[in-house]
C-alpha positions in Angstrom: 58.6 -13.9 -80.1 59.1 -11.3 -77.5 56.4 -8.7 -77.0 57.2 -5.4 -75.3 55.1 -4.0 -72.3 55.7 -0.9 -70.3 57.6 -2.8 -67.6 60.0 -4.4 -70.0 60.9 -2.0 -72.4 63.3 1.3 -72.0 64.5 4.0 -74.3 68.0 5.2 -74.9 68.3 8.7 -76.3 64.6 8.2 -77.3 65.1 4.9 -79.1 63.1 2.0 -77.7 65.4 -1.1 -77.2 62.6 -3.3 -78.5 63.8 -2.0 -82.0 67.2 -4.0 -81.2 65.2 -7.2 -80.2 65.7 -6.4 -76.5 63.7 -6.4 -73.4 64.5 -5.7 -69.9 64.6 -8.7 -67.6 65.2 -6.6 -64.6 67.0 -3.3 -63.4 68.1 -1.7 -60.0 69.1 1.8 -59.1 71.1 2.1 -55.9 70.8 5.0 -53.4 72.8 8.1 -53.9 76.2 8.1 -51.8 77.0 11.0 -50.1 80.3 11.7 -48.5 80.8 14.4 -45.7 84.0 15.9 -44.4 83.9 17.2 -41.1 86.2 19.0 -38.4 85.8 18.4 -34.8 88.8 20.4 -33.3 89.3 21.0 -29.7 85.8 21.4 -28.8 84.4 18.1 -28.9 80.6 19.0 -28.3 80.4 20.4 -31.9 81.8 20.0 -35.6 82.2 21.9 -38.6 81.0 20.5 -42.0 83.9 21.1 -44.4 82.4 19.6 -47.6 79.8 17.4 -48.7 80.1 15.4 -51.9 77.1 14.0 -53.9 78.0 11.1 -56.1 76.0 9.4 -59.0 73.8 6.4 -58.5 74.7 3.0 -59.9 72.1 1.7 -62.5 72.3 -2.2 -63.3 70.1 -3.4 -66.2 69.6 -6.9 -67.2 68.5 -7.4 -70.8 67.2 -10.3 -72.8 68.2 -10.2 -76.6 66.5 -12.4 -79.2 67.8 -13.3 -82.9 67.2 -16.3 -85.3 71.1 -17.2 -84.9 73.9 -17.0 -82.6 75.6 -14.7 -85.1 72.8 -12.5 -85.5 72.5 -12.4 -81.7 76.2 -11.4 -81.4 75.5 -8.6 -83.9 72.5 -7.5 -82.1 74.3 -7.0 -78.9 77.1 -5.1 -80.7 74.3 -2.7 -82.2 72.8 -2.6 -78.5 76.4 -1.8 -76.9 76.8 0.9 -79.6 73.5 2.6 -78.8 74.5 2.7 -75.0 78.2 3.9 -75.7 79.1 7.2 -73.9 76.8 9.7 -72.1 73.1 8.6 -72.9 69.7 9.5 -71.6 68.0 6.2 -70.3 64.1 6.1 -69.8 63.4 3.1 -67.4 60.2 1.5 -66.5 60.2 3.2 -63.0 59.0 6.6 -64.8 62.3 8.5 -64.4 65.0 9.1 -66.7 68.7 8.9 -66.0 71.7 10.9 -67.5 74.2 7.9 -67.6 77.5 6.8 -68.9 78.1 3.1 -69.8 80.5 1.7 -67.4 80.4 -2.0 -68.4 78.7 -4.3 -70.8 78.3 -8.1 -69.7 78.8 -11.1 -71.8 76.1 -13.0 -73.5 74.8 -15.9 -71.6 72.6 -18.1 -73.9 69.4 -18.8 -71.8 67.3 -20.7 -74.6 67.4 -22.2 -78.2 64.8 -23.5 -80.2 64.2 -24.0 -84.1 63.6 -20.3 -84.8 65.3 -18.3 -82.1 68.3 -17.8 -79.7 67.6 -16.0 -76.5 70.5 -14.4 -74.4 70.9 -12.3 -71.2 73.4 -9.5 -70.7 73.7 -7.0 -68.0 74.9 -3.3 -68.3 76.0 -0.9 -65.6 75.9 2.9 -65.7 76.7 5.5 -63.1 74.2 8.1 -63.5 71.8 10.9 -62.4 68.0 10.4 -62.0 65.7 13.0 -63.1 62.2 13.6 -64.3 61.5 14.4 -68.0 63.7 17.5 -69.3 61.8 20.6 -69.9 62.5 23.8 -72.0 62.7 26.9 -69.9 62.3 30.5 -71.2 63.3 33.8 -69.6 65.6 34.4 -66.9 64.4 32.0 -64.2 65.0 28.2 -64.1 63.1 26.1 -61.5 64.4 22.6 -61.2 62.3 20.2 -59.4 63.2 17.3 -61.3 66.8 16.3 -60.0 66.3 13.4 -57.4 
């Protein structure tokens, strides 16, 4: 039986994935890609910054799924895929939240079978933006210290 800990569980739109018999094996978050466009012109000792584009981070999550039969394991993965579909709010063990969109779901790779359960591993990939917990603001001033 799998047991959740702070380091192995995550939330998707506030729902803990452990309710789907799932736990995180590992996850990674890439650095933020930035693309600058410059113009140097005739004067080669200086340049002008024309634009700077800020891209999303890539979030890769490997998840263990557990069920009593292979059929129920496949159904559990389908339910988890449905939970992660579209634009979601991920809460990961690093303490940050990510507004992300599901880009790909991996195939189930069976890693263990015994008399009572089947355990498989699958991978999910999201482009997303990292932030702290969302807060509600009142009045005319918005202070945003959370986007990282």
